[in-house]
Amino acid sequence: MCLLALSLGLLCAPVWAEKADRDKPMHIEADTMRHDETKQLTQFNGGVVAVKGTLVLRADRMEVQQDTQGKQVAKLWAAPNERVFFRQKREGLDEFTEGEAEMAIYDNQADVVTLIQRAEVRLLRGAQLADQIHGEKIVFNNTTEVMTVDGQKQVRPTAGQTAGQATERNQRVRAVLTPRQNAATPQAAPTAPTAPTLRTSPSVGESKKP
């Protein structure tokens, strides 16, 4: 089986991002920038940091392509041996979604983030790690509130092998899902009442001898 897909929509809480982020402008910092007005393509290089509301993206290189309707698609690449990083707050909760991969694609109109190669997503509840997912490709759609993770069978040559002699290697999906704590704590079953301890009252106790 060449492709293994895992839909997490039923296994864990949906990934609800801050809805207001979609309509906010993106602020970008980088070492260099090049804009081609004819192609509507803007390129950023070196220490790229992009902020769009609560969404934060960090990469070595980023290209933003815009069409005539204003749709923007940002593609981000990591430096060698590094990974692109993103972080976004979840709607109405003290929770954050974090992710890393060698390449990332953000479609602002569809509100979809795609992580490709050595992809990882983490859900933080406050400062505590709750869920952690690894795969070759992770896509989460903040509009439909569905996340999908693909594990792909790869063919890679080992030491001393050529590409034609390479053996297949499975890149399986791996996930750790932490149950959400119920706000209502179950109460202990009532126990039978115990009899009160009887004590002798001084006024009705044994009389004192004269």
Coordinates of N, CA, C and O in Angstrom, one line a residue, residues 15-24 26 52 54-55 57 71-74 86 88-89 91 105-114 139-147:
V15 N -9.5 21.1 14.7 CA -8.5 22.2 14.8 C -9.2 23.5 14.5 O -9.2 23.9 13.3
W16 N -9.7 24.2 15.4 CA -10.4 25.5 15.2 C -9.3 26.6 15.4 O -8.9 26.8 16.5
A17 N -9.0 27.2 14.3 CA -8.1 28.4 14.4 C -8.9 29.6 14.7 O -10.1 29.7 14.5
E18 N -8.2 30.7 15.1 CA -8.8 32.0 15.3 C -9.5 32.4 14.0 O -8.8 32.6 13.0
K19 N -10.8 32.6 14.0 CA -11.5 33.0 12.7 C -11.0 34.3 12.2 O -11.0 34.6 11.0
A20 N -10.7 35.2 13.2 CA -10.3 36.6 12.8 C -9.0 36.6 12.0 O -8.7 37.6 11.3
D21 N -8.2 35.6 12.2 CA -6.8 35.6 11.5 C -7.0 35.7 10.0 O -6.1 36.3 9.3
R22 N -8.0 35.1 9.5 CA -8.1 35.0 8.0 C -8.2 36.3 7.3 O -7.7 36.5 6.2
D23 N -8.8 37.3 7.9 CA -9.0 38.6 7.3 C -7.9 39.7 7.7 O -8.0 40.8 7.3
K24 N -7.0 39.3 8.5 CA -6.0 40.2 9.0 C -4.8 40.3 8.0 O -4.5 39.3 7.3
M26 N -0.9 40.3 6.6 CA 0.2 39.5 7.0 C 1.5 40.4 7.0 O 1.8 41.1 6.1
K52 N 0.3 36.8 11.0 CA -1.1 37.2 10.5 C -2.0 36.9 11.6 O -2.5 35.7 11.8
T54 N -2.9 35.7 15.0 CA -2.2 34.8 15.9 C -1.4 33.8 15.2 O -0.6 33.0 15.8
L55 N -1.5 33.8 13.9 CA -0.7 32.9 13.1 C 0.7 33.4 12.9 O 1.0 34.5 12.5
L57 N 4.6 32.3 11.2 CA 5.3 31.4 10.3 C 6.8 31.8 10.3 O 7.1 33.0 10.2
K71 N -6.5 36.4 -4.0 CA -6.1 35.2 -3.3 C -4.6 35.1 -3.2 O -3.9 35.3 -4.1
Q72 N -4.1 34.8 -2.0 CA -2.7 34.7 -1.7 C -2.3 33.2 -1.3 O -3.0 32.7 -0.4
V73 N -1.3 32.7 -1.9 CA -0.8 31.4 -1.5 C 0.7 31.6 -1.1 O 1.5 32.0 -2.0
A74 N 1.1 31.3 0.1 CA 2.4 31.4 0.6 C 3.1 30.0 0.6 O 2.5 29.1 1.2
F86 N 5.3 26.8 12.4 CA 4.1 27.6 12.5 C 3.5 27.4 13.8 O 3.6 26.4 14.5
Q88 N -0.4 28.8 15.8 CA -1.7 29.5 15.7 C -2.5 29.2 16.9 O -2.6 28.1 17.4
K89 N -3.2 30.2 17.4 CA -4.1 30.1 18.6 C -5.5 29.4 18.1 O -5.9 29.7 17.0
E91 N -9.6 28.9 18.4 CA -10.7 29.8 18.7 C -11.3 29.6 20.1 O -11.7 28.5 20.4
I105 N 2.8 25.1 3.0 CA 2.0 25.9 2.0 C 0.8 26.5 2.8 O 0.1 25.7 3.5
Y106 N 0.6 27.8 2.7 CA -0.6 28.4 3.4 C -1.4 29.1 2.4 O -1.0 30.0 1.7
D107 N -2.7 28.7 2.3 CA -3.7 29.3 1.4 C -4.6 30.1 2.2 O -5.4 29.6 3.0
N108 N -4.5 31.4 2.1 CA -5.3 32.3 3.0 C -6.8 32.3 2.7 O -7.6 32.4 3.6
Q109 N -7.1 32.1 1.4 CA -8.6 32.1 1.1 C -9.3 30.9 1.5 O -10.3 30.9 2.1
A110 N -8.6 29.7 1.3 CA -9.2 28.5 1.7 C -9.0 28.2 3.2 O -9.6 27.4 3.8
D111 N -8.0 29.0 3.8 CA -7.6 28.8 5.2 C -7.1 27.4 5.5 O -7.6 26.7 6.4
V112 N -6.2 27.0 4.6 CA -5.6 25.6 4.7 C -4.1 25.7 4.9 O -3.5 26.5 4.1
V113 N -3.5 25.0 5.8 CA -2.1 24.8 6.0 C -1.7 23.4 5.6 O -2.3 22.5 6.1
T114 N -0.7 23.3 4.8 CA -0.1 22.0 4.4 C 1.3 21.9 4.8 O 2.1 22.8 4.5
V139 N -2.3 17.9 6.4 CA -3.1 19.0 5.9 C -4.2 19.3 6.9 O -4.9 18.4 7.3
F140 N -4.4 20.5 7.3 CA -5.5 20.9 8.1 C -6.3 22.1 7.6 O -5.7 23.1 7.3
N141 N -7.6 21.9 7.5 CA -8.5 22.9 6.9 C -9.2 23.6 8.1 O -10.0 22.9 8.8
N142 N -8.9 24.8 8.3 CA -9.6 25.5 9.4 C -11.0 25.9 9.1 O -11.7 26.3 10.1
T143 N -11.5 25.8 7.9 CA -12.8 26.1 7.5 C -13.7 24.9 7.8 O -14.8 25.0 8.5
T144 N -13.3 23.7 7.4 CA -14.1 22.5 7.6 C -13.7 21.8 8.9 O -14.4 20.8 9.3
E145 N -12.6 22.3 9.6 CA -12.2 21.7 10.9 C -11.8 20.3 10.8 O -12.2 19.5 11.6
V146 N -11.1 19.9 9.7 CA -10.7 18.5 9.5 C -9.2 18.5 9.3 O -8.6 19.3 8.5
M147 N -8.5 17.6 9.9 CA -7.1 17.4 9.7 C -6.8 16.0 9.1 O -7.4 15.0 9.6

